[in-house]
Amino acid sequence: MYRAKDLGKNRYEFYSAWMNGHSARSLALESGLRRAIERNELALHYQAKVDSHNGRIAGMEALVRWRHPELGLVPPDQFIPLAEETGLIVPLSRWVLNEACRQHAEWVNAGFPPVRIAVNLSARQFVEDGLCEEVFATLALHGLDARLLELEITESMVMANTERTFEALARLRSSGIRIAIDDFGVGYSSLSQLKQFPVDVIKIDRSFIRDIPGDPSDAAITDAIIAMSKRLKVITVAEGVETPHQWHFLREHGCDEIQGYYFCKPLEAQAFLAYALKNMEETAPA
Ligand code: C2E
Ligand code: MG
Ligand code: MG
Ligand code: MG
């Protein structure tokens, strides 16, 4: 629960936020978010991506959560947009990248299989100077191989396609980092843009996966995205896979990797490590 005093002393701020359609909750979140990083309230959860053929762990995605002292675990959809509006996304993203690399390097050093870790980027980060330098410095700091890092961007960033974004992605990619397009199919990127774009992975949006194999349109779209990706030599990942039927459909249509609750929910670091070790044991070749 939040109390009136958490909303800030300034009533005007509250009313203007209200008039702008912001809720009191988002106002409380905004003021808290400024301190969340310093107070160590952010945490990463990890979700596996598995090889669609054998279920073996092929990678993982780091997903940020906020352990709010009063509101409990706040999902990113409730504070990432706010962080983007306020510019707090920059320090927040820096924390996420560092923590993901730190954790992964620790796991690799402890004998964890060297699979990719994916981190979500925000459009705002391409506006700031020094994104590439920051990424390279973070990898170096933790001694993590660039080939173990994947950066997820959304279609709107592809659309923006400014010279700057394009160059930054090309530079990151030439160091061995993989670039993935997240939530593919719901944005407005055109196929011609995709062709020009330096991208390694396409993540098919969950909205297409939800009703396969039953829904003929979604099945056709998913099939077409996979076929197109193959021609472009791009790896496909299906998001939001919750049933064996979805998995089987995707596997039969040539989708490379599967991400979703059916195999693995986003887990805290400890629980994820346990999942990964068990997965390795169960799927080890005889
Ligand atoms: P996303 O990058 O597309 O991440 C996938 C989201 O789908 C995650 O939600 C994940 O928990 C959820 N998901 C995975 N499998 C399933 C499934 O089988 N069924 C259903 N219903 N959902 C599934 P989450 O963690 O709430 O993250 C939401 C979004 O917030 C992410 O979407 C991403 O756009 C953003 N986000 C998360 N972490 C970060 C971050 O560190 N930085 C930035 N800039 N954005 C982030
Ligand atoms: Mg993502
Ligand atoms: Mg996604
Ligand atoms: Mg999403």
mmCIF file of C-alpha atoms and ligand atoms in Angstrom:
data_model
loop_
_atom_site.group_PDB
_atom_site.id
_atom_site.type_symbol
_atom_site.label_atom_id
_atom_site.label_comp_id
_atom_site.label_asym_id
_atom_site.label_seq_id
_atom_site.Cartn_x
_atom_site.Cartn_y
_atom_site.Cartn_z
ATOM 1 C CA MET A 1 0.000 0.000 0.000
ATOM 2 C CA TYR A 2 1.159 3.525 -0.630
ATOM 3 C CA ARG A 3 0.322 6.402 1.621
ATOM 4 C CA ALA A 4 -0.418 10.001 0.777
ATOM 5 C CA LYS A 5 2.990 11.063 2.059
ATOM 6 C CA ASP A 6 4.675 8.790 -0.448
ATOM 7 C CA LEU A 7 3.086 10.742 -3.218
ATOM 8 C CA GLY A 8 5.367 13.676 -2.574
ATOM 9 C CA LYS A 9 4.789 16.846 -0.667
ATOM 10 C CA ASN A 10 3.601 18.655 -3.681
ATOM 11 C CA ARG A 11 -0.141 18.412 -4.120
ATOM 12 C CA TYR A 12 0.035 20.304 -7.365
ATOM 13 C CA GLU A 13 2.296 17.638 -8.753
ATOM 14 C CA PHE A 14 -0.241 15.061 -7.736
ATOM 15 C CA TYR A 15 -3.173 16.840 -9.351
ATOM 16 C CA SER A 16 -1.337 17.622 -12.540
ATOM 17 C CA ALA A 17 -0.239 14.021 -12.789
ATOM 18 C CA TRP A 18 -3.815 12.984 -12.227
ATOM 19 C CA MET A 19 -5.024 15.387 -14.915
ATOM 20 C CA ASN A 20 -2.448 13.977 -17.276
ATOM 21 C CA GLY A 21 -3.901 10.576 -16.698
ATOM 22 C CA HIS A 22 -1.130 9.266 -14.477
ATOM 23 C CA SER A 23 -2.220 7.291 -11.476
ATOM 24 C CA ALA A 24 -1.146 7.966 -7.929
ATOM 25 C CA ARG A 25 0.564 4.609 -8.116
ATOM 26 C CA SER A 26 2.714 5.673 -11.043
ATOM 27 C CA LEU A 27 3.640 8.842 -9.207
ATOM 28 C CA ALA A 28 4.679 6.824 -6.175
ATOM 29 C CA LEU A 29 6.652 4.561 -8.459
ATOM 30 C CA GLU A 30 8.393 7.449 -10.140
ATOM 31 C CA SER A 31 9.632 9.026 -6.948
ATOM 32 C CA GLY A 32 10.705 5.625 -5.673
ATOM 33 C CA LEU A 33 12.444 4.628 -8.859
ATOM 34 C CA ARG A 34 14.942 7.410 -8.437
ATOM 35 C CA ARG A 35 16.169 5.754 -5.270
ATOM 36 C CA ALA A 36 15.613 2.143 -6.238
ATOM 37 C CA ILE A 37 18.989 1.699 -7.880
ATOM 38 C CA GLU A 38 20.950 3.210 -4.992
ATOM 39 C CA ARG A 39 18.991 1.199 -2.470
ATOM 40 C CA ASN A 40 19.628 -1.985 -4.363
ATOM 41 C CA GLU A 41 15.947 -2.699 -4.902
ATOM 42 C CA LEU A 42 16.335 -3.880 -8.496
ATOM 43 C CA ALA A 43 16.803 -7.557 -9.237
ATOM 44 C CA LEU A 44 17.181 -9.672 -12.328
ATOM 45 C CA HIS A 45 15.210 -12.777 -13.089
ATOM 46 C CA TYR A 46 16.411 -15.195 -15.751
ATOM 47 C CA GLN A 47 14.378 -17.141 -18.267
ATOM 48 C CA ALA A 48 15.821 -19.920 -20.398
ATOM 49 C CA LYS A 49 15.584 -20.214 -24.169
ATOM 50 C CA VAL A 50 15.814 -23.844 -25.181
ATOM 51 C CA ASP A 51 16.771 -25.607 -28.394
ATOM 52 C CA SER A 52 13.448 -26.588 -29.972
ATOM 53 C CA HIS A 53 14.757 -30.017 -31.010
ATOM 54 C CA ASN A 54 15.978 -31.346 -27.691
ATOM 55 C CA GLY A 55 14.871 -28.901 -25.000
ATOM 56 C CA ARG A 56 18.477 -28.184 -24.095
ATOM 57 C CA ILE A 57 19.198 -24.757 -22.692
ATOM 58 C CA ALA A 58 20.440 -22.531 -25.527
ATOM 59 C CA GLY A 59 20.429 -19.144 -23.875
ATOM 60 C CA MET A 60 18.693 -17.006 -21.323
ATOM 61 C CA GLU A 61 17.111 -13.590 -21.002
ATOM 62 C CA ALA A 62 17.660 -11.249 -18.077
ATOM 63 C CA LEU A 63 14.404 -9.557 -17.020
ATOM 64 C CA VAL A 64 14.422 -6.752 -14.508
ATOM 65 C CA ARG A 65 12.145 -6.600 -11.448
ATOM 66 C CA TRP A 66 11.792 -4.033 -8.752
ATOM 67 C CA ARG A 67 11.489 -5.200 -5.172
ATOM 68 C CA HIS A 68 9.481 -2.272 -3.951
ATOM 69 C CA PRO A 69 9.516 -1.934 -0.143
ATOM 70 C CA GLU A 70 5.722 -1.471 -0.003
ATOM 71 C CA LEU A 71 4.351 -2.659 -3.316
ATOM 72 C CA GLY A 72 6.318 -5.897 -3.460
ATOM 73 C CA LEU A 73 7.651 -7.264 -6.726
ATOM 74 C CA VAL A 74 6.813 -4.753 -9.468
ATOM 75 C CA PRO A 75 6.958 -6.068 -13.060
ATOM 76 C CA PRO A 76 8.895 -4.086 -15.678
ATOM 77 C CA ASP A 77 5.804 -3.111 -17.665
ATOM 78 C CA GLN A 78 4.907 -0.904 -14.705
ATOM 79 C CA PHE A 79 8.154 1.006 -14.464
ATOM 80 C CA ILE A 80 10.109 0.740 -17.729
ATOM 81 C CA PRO A 81 7.777 3.200 -19.538
ATOM 82 C CA LEU A 82 8.105 5.520 -16.555
ATOM 83 C CA ALA A 83 11.870 5.118 -16.590
ATOM 84 C CA GLU A 84 11.881 5.974 -20.285
ATOM 85 C CA GLU A 85 9.785 9.102 -19.790
ATOM 86 C CA THR A 86 11.957 10.380 -16.981
ATOM 87 C CA GLY A 87 15.357 9.429 -18.368
ATOM 88 C CA LEU A 88 15.929 7.066 -15.442
ATOM 89 C CA ILE A 89 16.160 4.315 -18.024
ATOM 90 C CA VAL A 90 19.794 5.235 -18.581
ATOM 91 C CA PRO A 91 21.109 4.448 -15.076
ATOM 92 C CA LEU A 92 18.621 1.569 -14.806
ATOM 93 C CA SER A 93 19.879 -0.016 -18.040
ATOM 94 C CA ARG A 94 23.455 0.451 -16.935
ATOM 95 C CA TRP A 95 22.655 -1.467 -13.749
ATOM 96 C CA VAL A 96 20.905 -4.247 -15.686
ATOM 97 C CA LEU A 97 23.753 -4.712 -18.159
ATOM 98 C CA ASN A 98 26.360 -4.770 -15.428
ATOM 99 C CA GLU A 99 24.424 -7.159 -13.206
ATOM 100 C CA ALA A 100 23.622 -9.538 -16.080
ATOM 101 C CA CYS A 101 27.281 -9.669 -17.143
ATOM 102 C CA ARG A 102 28.495 -10.011 -13.571
ATOM 103 C CA GLN A 103 26.120 -12.874 -12.834
ATOM 104 C CA HIS A 104 26.806 -14.663 -16.083
ATOM 105 C CA ALA A 105 30.576 -14.379 -15.679
ATOM 106 C CA GLU A 106 30.204 -15.864 -12.199
ATOM 107 C CA TRP A 107 28.223 -18.795 -13.602
ATOM 108 C CA VAL A 108 30.647 -19.353 -16.470
ATOM 109 C CA ASN A 109 33.571 -19.363 -14.028
ATOM 110 C CA ALA A 110 31.704 -21.922 -11.941
ATOM 111 C CA GLY A 111 31.423 -24.262 -14.940
ATOM 112 C CA PHE A 112 28.017 -23.254 -16.331
ATOM 113 C CA PRO A 113 27.751 -23.975 -20.057
ATOM 114 C CA PRO A 114 28.690 -20.908 -22.057
ATOM 115 C CA VAL A 115 25.288 -19.982 -23.466
ATOM 116 C CA ARG A 116 24.219 -16.488 -24.453
ATOM 117 C CA ILE A 117 22.685 -14.067 -22.025
ATOM 118 C CA ALA A 118 20.255 -11.549 -23.521
ATOM 119 C CA VAL A 119 19.633 -8.075 -22.169
ATOM 120 C CA ASN A 120 16.825 -5.759 -23.315
ATOM 121 C CA LEU A 121 17.807 -2.341 -24.598
ATOM 122 C CA SER A 122 15.672 0.760 -24.657
ATOM 123 C CA ALA A 123 15.523 3.219 -27.588
ATOM 124 C CA ARG A 124 16.710 5.971 -25.306
ATOM 125 C CA GLN A 125 20.090 4.283 -24.916
ATOM 126 C CA PHE A 126 20.886 4.878 -28.577
ATOM 127 C CA VAL A 127 20.305 8.587 -28.148
ATOM 128 C CA GLU A 128 22.977 8.836 -25.475
ATOM 129 C CA ASP A 129 26.626 8.842 -26.421
ATOM 130 C CA GLY A 130 28.869 5.979 -25.543
ATOM 131 C CA LEU A 131 26.545 2.968 -25.599
ATOM 132 C CA CYS A 132 29.091 0.795 -27.401
ATOM 133 C CA GLU A 133 31.919 1.861 -25.111
ATOM 134 C CA GLU A 134 29.798 1.099 -22.091
ATOM 135 C CA VAL A 135 28.949 -2.374 -23.363
ATOM 136 C CA PHE A 136 32.566 -3.183 -24.248
ATOM 137 C CA ALA A 137 33.797 -1.860 -20.895
ATOM 138 C CA THR A 138 31.233 -3.930 -19.003
ATOM 139 C CA LEU A 139 32.225 -7.113 -20.840
ATOM 140 C CA ALA A 140 35.888 -6.373 -20.142
ATOM 141 C CA LEU A 141 35.226 -5.630 -16.480
ATOM 142 C CA HIS A 142 33.710 -9.066 -15.959
ATOM 143 C CA GLY A 143 35.916 -10.892 -18.435
ATOM 144 C CA LEU A 144 32.870 -12.043 -20.387
ATOM 145 C CA ASP A 145 33.234 -13.111 -24.035
ATOM 146 C CA ALA A 146 31.285 -10.792 -26.382
ATOM 147 C CA ARG A 147 29.870 -13.871 -28.108
ATOM 148 C CA LEU A 148 27.996 -14.677 -24.904
ATOM 149 C CA LEU A 149 26.051 -11.418 -24.986
ATOM 150 C CA GLU A 150 22.879 -10.767 -26.924
ATOM 151 C CA LEU A 151 21.085 -7.439 -27.048
ATOM 152 C CA GLU A 152 17.330 -7.340 -27.651
ATOM 153 C CA ILE A 153 15.873 -4.329 -29.396
ATOM 154 C CA THR A 154 12.313 -3.697 -30.531
ATOM 155 C CA GLU A 155 10.983 -3.107 -34.013
ATOM 156 C CA SER A 156 10.367 0.561 -33.327
ATOM 157 C CA MET A 157 14.117 0.972 -32.928
ATOM 158 C CA VAL A 158 14.602 -0.711 -36.282
ATOM 159 C CA MET A 159 12.021 1.674 -37.710
ATOM 160 C CA ALA A 160 13.709 4.729 -36.294
ATOM 161 C CA ASN A 161 16.733 3.369 -38.137
ATOM 162 C CA THR A 162 18.748 6.487 -37.646
ATOM 163 C CA GLU A 163 22.289 6.394 -38.896
ATOM 164 C CA ARG A 164 23.316 6.448 -35.267
ATOM 165 C CA THR A 165 21.360 3.363 -34.217
ATOM 166 C CA PHE A 166 22.438 1.499 -37.298
ATOM 167 C CA GLU A 167 26.112 2.271 -36.733
ATOM 168 C CA ALA A 168 25.971 1.423 -33.039
ATOM 169 C CA LEU A 169 24.373 -1.941 -33.761
ATOM 170 C CA ALA A 170 26.852 -2.718 -36.526
ATOM 171 C CA ARG A 171 29.729 -1.915 -34.187
ATOM 172 C CA LEU A 172 28.351 -4.036 -31.370
ATOM 173 C CA ARG A 173 27.721 -6.872 -33.764
ATOM 174 C CA SER A 174 31.187 -6.795 -35.274
ATOM 175 C CA SER A 175 32.596 -7.460 -31.799
ATOM 176 C CA GLY A 176 30.663 -10.749 -31.695
ATOM 177 C CA ILE A 177 27.607 -9.587 -29.764
ATOM 178 C CA ARG A 178 24.326 -10.867 -31.170
ATOM 179 C CA ILE A 179 21.462 -8.546 -31.991
ATOM 180 C CA ALA A 180 17.881 -9.776 -31.590
ATOM 181 C CA ILE A 181 14.626 -8.130 -32.628
ATOM 182 C CA ASP A 182 12.136 -8.542 -29.805
ATOM 183 C CA ASP A 183 8.347 -8.838 -30.160
ATOM 184 C CA PHE A 184 8.675 -9.279 -33.908
ATOM 185 C CA GLY A 185 5.545 -8.872 -35.984
ATOM 186 C CA VAL A 186 3.562 -6.398 -33.915
ATOM 187 C CA GLY A 187 5.601 -3.322 -34.813
ATOM 188 C CA TYR A 188 5.878 -1.645 -38.138
ATOM 189 C CA SER A 189 9.247 -2.676 -39.454
ATOM 190 C CA SER A 190 9.186 -3.479 -43.131
ATOM 191 C CA LEU A 191 10.846 -6.450 -44.684
ATOM 192 C CA SER A 192 13.149 -4.203 -46.680
ATOM 193 C CA GLN A 193 14.386 -2.576 -43.492
ATOM 194 C CA LEU A 194 14.918 -5.950 -41.976
ATOM 195 C CA LYS A 195 17.066 -6.968 -44.910
ATOM 196 C CA GLN A 196 19.382 -4.006 -44.360
ATOM 197 C CA PHE A 197 19.503 -4.355 -40.626
ATOM 198 C CA PRO A 198 22.397 -5.971 -38.787
ATOM 199 C CA VAL A 199 20.401 -8.626 -36.933
ATOM 200 C CA ASP A 200 21.057 -12.229 -35.909
ATOM 201 C CA VAL A 201 17.863 -13.282 -34.141
ATOM 202 C CA ILE A 202 14.127 -12.677 -34.548
ATOM 203 C CA LYS A 203 11.847 -13.253 -31.573
ATOM 204 C CA ILE A 204 8.317 -13.984 -32.744
ATOM 205 C CA ASP A 205 5.872 -12.033 -30.611
ATOM 206 C CA ARG A 206 3.845 -13.931 -28.046
ATOM 207 C CA SER A 207 0.569 -12.726 -29.576
ATOM 208 C CA PHE A 208 1.143 -14.988 -32.621
ATOM 209 C CA ILE A 209 2.099 -17.959 -30.486
ATOM 210 C CA ARG A 210 -0.834 -17.817 -28.087
ATOM 211 C CA ASP A 211 -3.436 -19.405 -30.371
ATOM 212 C CA ILE A 212 -1.306 -21.753 -32.448
ATOM 213 C CA PRO A 213 -1.753 -24.391 -33.661
ATOM 214 C CA GLY A 214 -5.547 -23.896 -33.603
ATOM 215 C CA ASP A 215 -5.779 -20.450 -35.200
ATOM 216 C CA PRO A 216 -5.060 -20.761 -38.953
ATOM 217 C CA SER A 217 -4.026 -17.101 -39.389
ATOM 218 C CA ASP A 218 -1.581 -17.160 -36.499
ATOM 219 C CA ALA A 219 -0.229 -20.486 -37.701
ATOM 220 C CA ALA A 220 0.291 -19.031 -41.196
ATOM 221 C CA ILE A 221 1.979 -15.883 -39.897
ATOM 222 C CA THR A 222 4.280 -17.825 -37.589
ATOM 223 C CA ASP A 223 5.173 -20.222 -40.367
ATOM 224 C CA ALA A 224 5.904 -17.312 -42.723
ATOM 225 C CA ILE A 225 8.141 -15.532 -40.204
ATOM 226 C CA ILE A 226 10.141 -18.722 -39.656
ATOM 227 C CA ALA A 227 10.471 -19.368 -43.404
ATOM 228 C CA MET A 228 11.540 -15.791 -44.091
ATOM 229 C CA SER A 229 14.081 -15.870 -41.248
ATOM 230 C CA LYS A 230 15.609 -19.051 -42.617
ATOM 231 C CA ARG A 231 16.096 -17.414 -45.999
ATOM 232 C CA LEU A 232 17.710 -14.428 -44.303
ATOM 233 C CA LYS A 233 19.838 -16.783 -42.172
ATOM 234 C CA VAL A 234 18.395 -15.376 -38.997
ATOM 235 C CA ILE A 235 17.753 -17.486 -35.893
ATOM 236 C CA THR A 236 14.118 -17.663 -34.754
ATOM 237 C CA VAL A 237 12.943 -17.702 -31.155
ATOM 238 C CA ALA A 238 9.279 -18.136 -30.225
ATOM 239 C CA GLU A 239 8.125 -16.173 -27.176
ATOM 240 C CA GLY A 240 5.408 -17.159 -24.742
ATOM 241 C CA VAL A 241 5.304 -20.901 -25.367
ATOM 242 C CA GLU A 242 3.030 -22.374 -22.710
ATOM 243 C CA THR A 243 1.904 -25.728 -24.117
ATOM 244 C CA PRO A 244 3.484 -28.818 -25.692
ATOM 245 C CA HIS A 245 1.192 -28.308 -28.724
ATOM 246 C CA GLN A 246 2.702 -24.895 -29.397
ATOM 247 C CA TRP A 247 6.186 -26.298 -28.973
ATOM 248 C CA HIS A 248 5.558 -29.208 -31.352
ATOM 249 C CA PHE A 249 4.076 -26.924 -33.989
ATOM 250 C CA LEU A 250 7.078 -24.608 -33.762
ATOM 251 C CA ARG A 251 9.569 -27.447 -33.845
ATOM 252 C CA GLU A 252 7.907 -28.992 -36.878
ATOM 253 C CA HIS A 253 7.928 -25.652 -38.686
ATOM 254 C CA GLY A 254 11.635 -25.137 -38.054
ATOM 255 C CA CYS A 255 11.672 -22.577 -35.245
ATOM 256 C CA ASP A 256 15.126 -22.736 -33.644
ATOM 257 C CA GLU A 257 14.536 -21.801 -30.023
ATOM 258 C CA ILE A 258 11.664 -21.755 -27.567
ATOM 259 C CA GLN A 259 11.104 -19.368 -24.684
ATOM 260 C CA GLY A 260 8.100 -19.626 -22.425
ATOM 261 C CA TYR A 261 6.537 -20.877 -19.246
ATOM 262 C CA TYR A 262 6.216 -24.392 -20.649
ATOM 263 C CA PHE A 263 9.962 -24.880 -20.253
ATOM 264 C CA CYS A 264 11.002 -22.205 -17.790
ATOM 265 C CA LYS A 265 9.451 -19.229 -16.066
ATOM 266 C CA PRO A 266 11.635 -16.234 -15.251
ATOM 267 C CA LEU A 267 13.495 -17.304 -12.084
ATOM 268 C CA GLU A 268 15.713 -15.728 -9.471
ATOM 269 C CA ALA A 269 19.422 -16.363 -9.947
ATOM 270 C CA GLN A 270 19.611 -19.287 -7.490
ATOM 271 C CA ALA A 271 16.532 -21.022 -8.860
ATOM 272 C CA PHE A 272 17.699 -20.448 -12.412
ATOM 273 C CA LEU A 273 21.039 -22.075 -11.719
ATOM 274 C CA ALA A 274 19.249 -25.105 -10.274
ATOM 275 C CA TYR A 275 16.999 -25.257 -13.352
ATOM 276 C CA ALA A 276 19.969 -25.012 -15.708
ATOM 277 C CA LEU A 277 21.928 -27.768 -13.947
ATOM 278 C CA LYS A 278 18.917 -30.091 -14.006
ATOM 279 C CA ASN A 279 18.272 -29.262 -17.663
ATOM 280 C CA MET A 280 21.870 -30.122 -18.538
ATOM 281 C CA GLU A 281 21.658 -33.455 -16.727
ATOM 282 C CA GLU A 282 18.361 -34.426 -18.350
ATOM 283 C CA THR A 283 19.281 -33.403 -21.867
ATOM 284 C CA ALA A 284 22.905 -34.506 -21.929
ATOM 285 C CA PRO A 285 23.622 -36.660 -24.977
ATOM 286 C CA ALA A 286 24.024 -40.339 -24.015
HETATM 287 P P1 C2E B 1 10.138 -9.024 -23.397
HETATM 288 O O1 C2E B 1 11.555 -8.607 -23.544
HETATM 289 O O2 C2E B 1 9.387 -9.368 -24.620
HETATM 290 O O3 C2E B 1 10.186 -10.218 -22.358
HETATM 291 C C1 C2E B 1 9.316 -11.307 -22.388
HETATM 292 C C2 C2E B 1 8.181 -11.142 -21.406
HETATM 293 O O4 C2E B 1 7.261 -12.209 -21.582
HETATM 294 C C3 C2E B 1 8.611 -11.208 -19.954
HETATM 295 O O5 C2E B 1 7.751 -10.366 -19.199
HETATM 296 C C4 C2E B 1 8.353 -12.666 -19.603
HETATM 297 O O6 C2E B 1 8.170 -12.892 -18.229
HETATM 298 C C5 C2E B 1 7.084 -12.917 -20.369
HETATM 299 N N1 C2E B 1 6.906 -14.320 -20.690
HETATM 300 C C6 C2E B 1 7.852 -15.229 -20.965
HETATM 301 N N2 C2E B 1 7.313 -16.435 -21.240
HETATM 302 C C7 C2E B 1 5.984 -16.287 -21.140
HETATM 303 C C8 C2E B 1 4.872 -17.188 -21.317
HETATM 304 O O7 C2E B 1 5.013 -18.374 -21.609
HETATM 305 N N3 C2E B 1 3.629 -16.665 -21.134
HETATM 306 C C9 C2E B 1 3.427 -15.368 -20.817
HETATM 307 N N4 C2E B 1 2.175 -14.954 -20.645
HETATM 308 N N5 C2E B 1 4.458 -14.493 -20.635
HETATM 309 C C10 C2E B 1 5.709 -14.949 -20.803
HETATM 310 P P2 C2E B 1 8.325 -9.348 -18.140
HETATM 311 O O8 C2E B 1 9.490 -9.948 -17.426
HETATM 312 O O9 C2E B 1 7.177 -8.852 -17.348
HETATM 313 O O10 C2E B 1 8.899 -8.191 -19.045
HETATM 314 C C11 C2E B 1 8.049 -7.400 -19.830
HETATM 315 C C12 C2E B 1 8.838 -6.489 -20.742
HETATM 316 O O11 C2E B 1 9.570 -5.510 -20.011
HETATM 317 C C13 C2E B 1 9.897 -7.213 -21.559
HETATM 318 O O12 C2E B 1 9.302 -7.866 -22.656
HETATM 319 C C14 C2E B 1 10.789 -6.074 -21.947
HETATM 320 O O13 C2E B 1 10.273 -5.387 -23.066
HETATM 321 C C15 C2E B 1 10.717 -5.176 -20.741
HETATM 322 N N6 C2E B 1 11.927 -5.385 -19.926
HETATM 323 C C16 C2E B 1 12.199 -6.357 -19.029
HETATM 324 N N7 C2E B 1 13.425 -6.199 -18.485
HETATM 325 C C17 C2E B 1 13.957 -5.094 -19.082
HETATM 326 C C18 C2E B 1 15.214 -4.406 -18.965
HETATM 327 O O14 C2E B 1 16.114 -4.796 -18.212
HETATM 328 N N8 C2E B 1 15.381 -3.281 -19.729
HETATM 329 C C19 C2E B 1 14.409 -2.852 -20.602
HETATM 330 N N9 C2E B 1 14.671 -1.739 -21.332
HETATM 331 N N10 C2E B 1 13.234 -3.472 -20.744
HETATM 332 C C20 C2E B 1 13.006 -4.583 -19.996
HETATM 333 MG MG MG B 2 13.096 -9.250 -24.491
HETATM 334 MG MG MG B 3 9.473 -10.060 -26.315
HETATM 335 MG MG MG B 4 7.263 -7.873 -24.726
#
